[in-house]
Amino acid sequence: MEDILPLQLNGQDLDRPIIISGPCSAETEEQVLTTAHELSQNGIKIFRAGIWKPRTKPGGFEGVGVPGLEWLKKVKEETGMATSTEVATRAHVEAALAAGVDLLWIGARTSANPFAMQEIADALADAKADVPVLVKNPVNPDLELWIGALQRIYNAGIRRLGAIHRGFSAYGKHLYRNLPQWHIPIELRRRMPNLPIICDPSHIGGKRELVAPLSQQAMDMGFDGLIIESHCEPDSAWSDKSQQVTPDVLNYILNTLVLRSESQSTENLTLLRQQIDTIDNELLETLNKRMRVSREIGQYKKEHRMPVLQAARYDDIMQTRVKLAEEMGMSAEFMRTVLAAIHEESVRQQINVLNQR
Ligand code: PEP
Ligand code: MN
């Protein structure tokens, strides 16, 4: 997929950061148009609204359906904004294209389903569609499935293709509604360097107050844009109300974003990176020294017929090191992970010693 093209609307490349905003769901004509006008006055160029809503349980608001497409047409006529919506079936694709929706995205539940993805891809190919398509990450943290979904759309002839990182679902209570697992979109960037990646802080955070810090993090990591849910009256939204912000709050969030360009202060960065390289070398040397001592201990245990694993000693190492790490400002979780990995390698090396004759 080396010939993926930059995202464009009306023949124009989109400036970074690409901002897409609008309500989770189109609810009424008035709500759609009021929100769109407020966004447009604040300079937003791409409007989003869910017309068909995938809901976890039956009985929730499942979207207004086809009549909502007329409201999107009005948004375009009255504000000049480009419009976008989520498609999940062949019928959605056909209806959205017929209504002149400018950009389509595929939701996280759909991108997890190869049958649904193929149906959408076939509908795009049959229509010889030339719309930009954004594919959200599947709900489960599976990069191959995400790439597979993108490939299906690419194989349908779509070259203006992008990804949306909206976080990954996890069981139990967490700070985030969907865990960011940033390493996954970062690995996607490494594998497909010319694929634009847009962050969806609204669905990652699930809470209004997390939208700004997540947006900043995404920009710091070099994402190409943001899709943020906004609503003229978030507290009365019919879906995802706790994560939607007003157009004015959105404006504030965007104005406080710090955009760092690649070329900015590269000299200082080079110096700092050299320091990191040196420290990493020292870390490796230190770890190697530790392994050497571990092997000597292995030799001692072998000669004295002692078992390799000594739980009390391990617990003691964990406790003292984790406490020290916390005093130094590192997280206990991080230290436990590092120690567990070091311990695993030490045990492996000691077992090698035991097995030597
Ligand atoms: C949405 O964008 O409103 C939506 C349903 O998102 P997701 O597919 O990421 O859950
Ligand atoms: Mn939503």
XYZ file of N, CA and C and ligand atoms in Angstrom, residues 24 48 53-54 86 105 107-109 136 166 200 203 229, ligand 1:
52
model
N -21.736 13.082 18.330
C -21.689 11.626 18.245
C -22.773 11.196 17.266
N -18.669 16.029 11.512
C -18.994 14.615 11.682
C -20.373 14.500 12.331
N -26.101 4.306 14.341
C -25.292 4.135 15.549
C -25.254 2.683 16.010
N -24.051 2.105 16.087
C -23.958 0.743 16.624
C -24.076 0.819 18.138
N -20.409 7.636 9.702
C -19.981 6.237 9.831
C -20.847 5.334 8.961
N -16.302 7.130 7.527
C -15.435 6.376 8.421
C -16.110 5.070 8.803
N -16.534 2.244 11.814
C -16.465 2.189 13.272
C -15.678 0.993 13.790
N -15.401 1.040 15.084
C -14.515 0.061 15.711
C -15.130 -1.339 15.774
N -16.454 -1.396 15.880
C -17.081 -2.722 15.922
C -17.077 -3.342 14.533
N -11.425 3.093 11.711
C -11.112 3.078 13.146
C -10.449 1.760 13.525
N -8.907 5.034 18.227
C -9.967 5.368 19.190
C -9.856 4.538 20.459
N -8.850 9.911 18.088
C -10.202 10.179 18.574
C -10.164 10.209 20.103
N -13.519 9.108 22.221
C -13.843 7.716 22.540
C -12.759 7.040 23.366
N -15.731 14.739 19.389
C -17.186 14.894 19.417
C -17.584 16.211 20.076
C -18.490 7.155 16.969
O -17.542 7.686 16.367
O -19.476 7.778 17.398
C -18.402 5.715 17.280
C -19.464 4.929 17.320
O -17.156 5.364 17.553
P -16.441 3.925 17.738
O -16.705 3.158 16.498
O -15.012 4.364 17.875
O -16.980 3.327 18.988
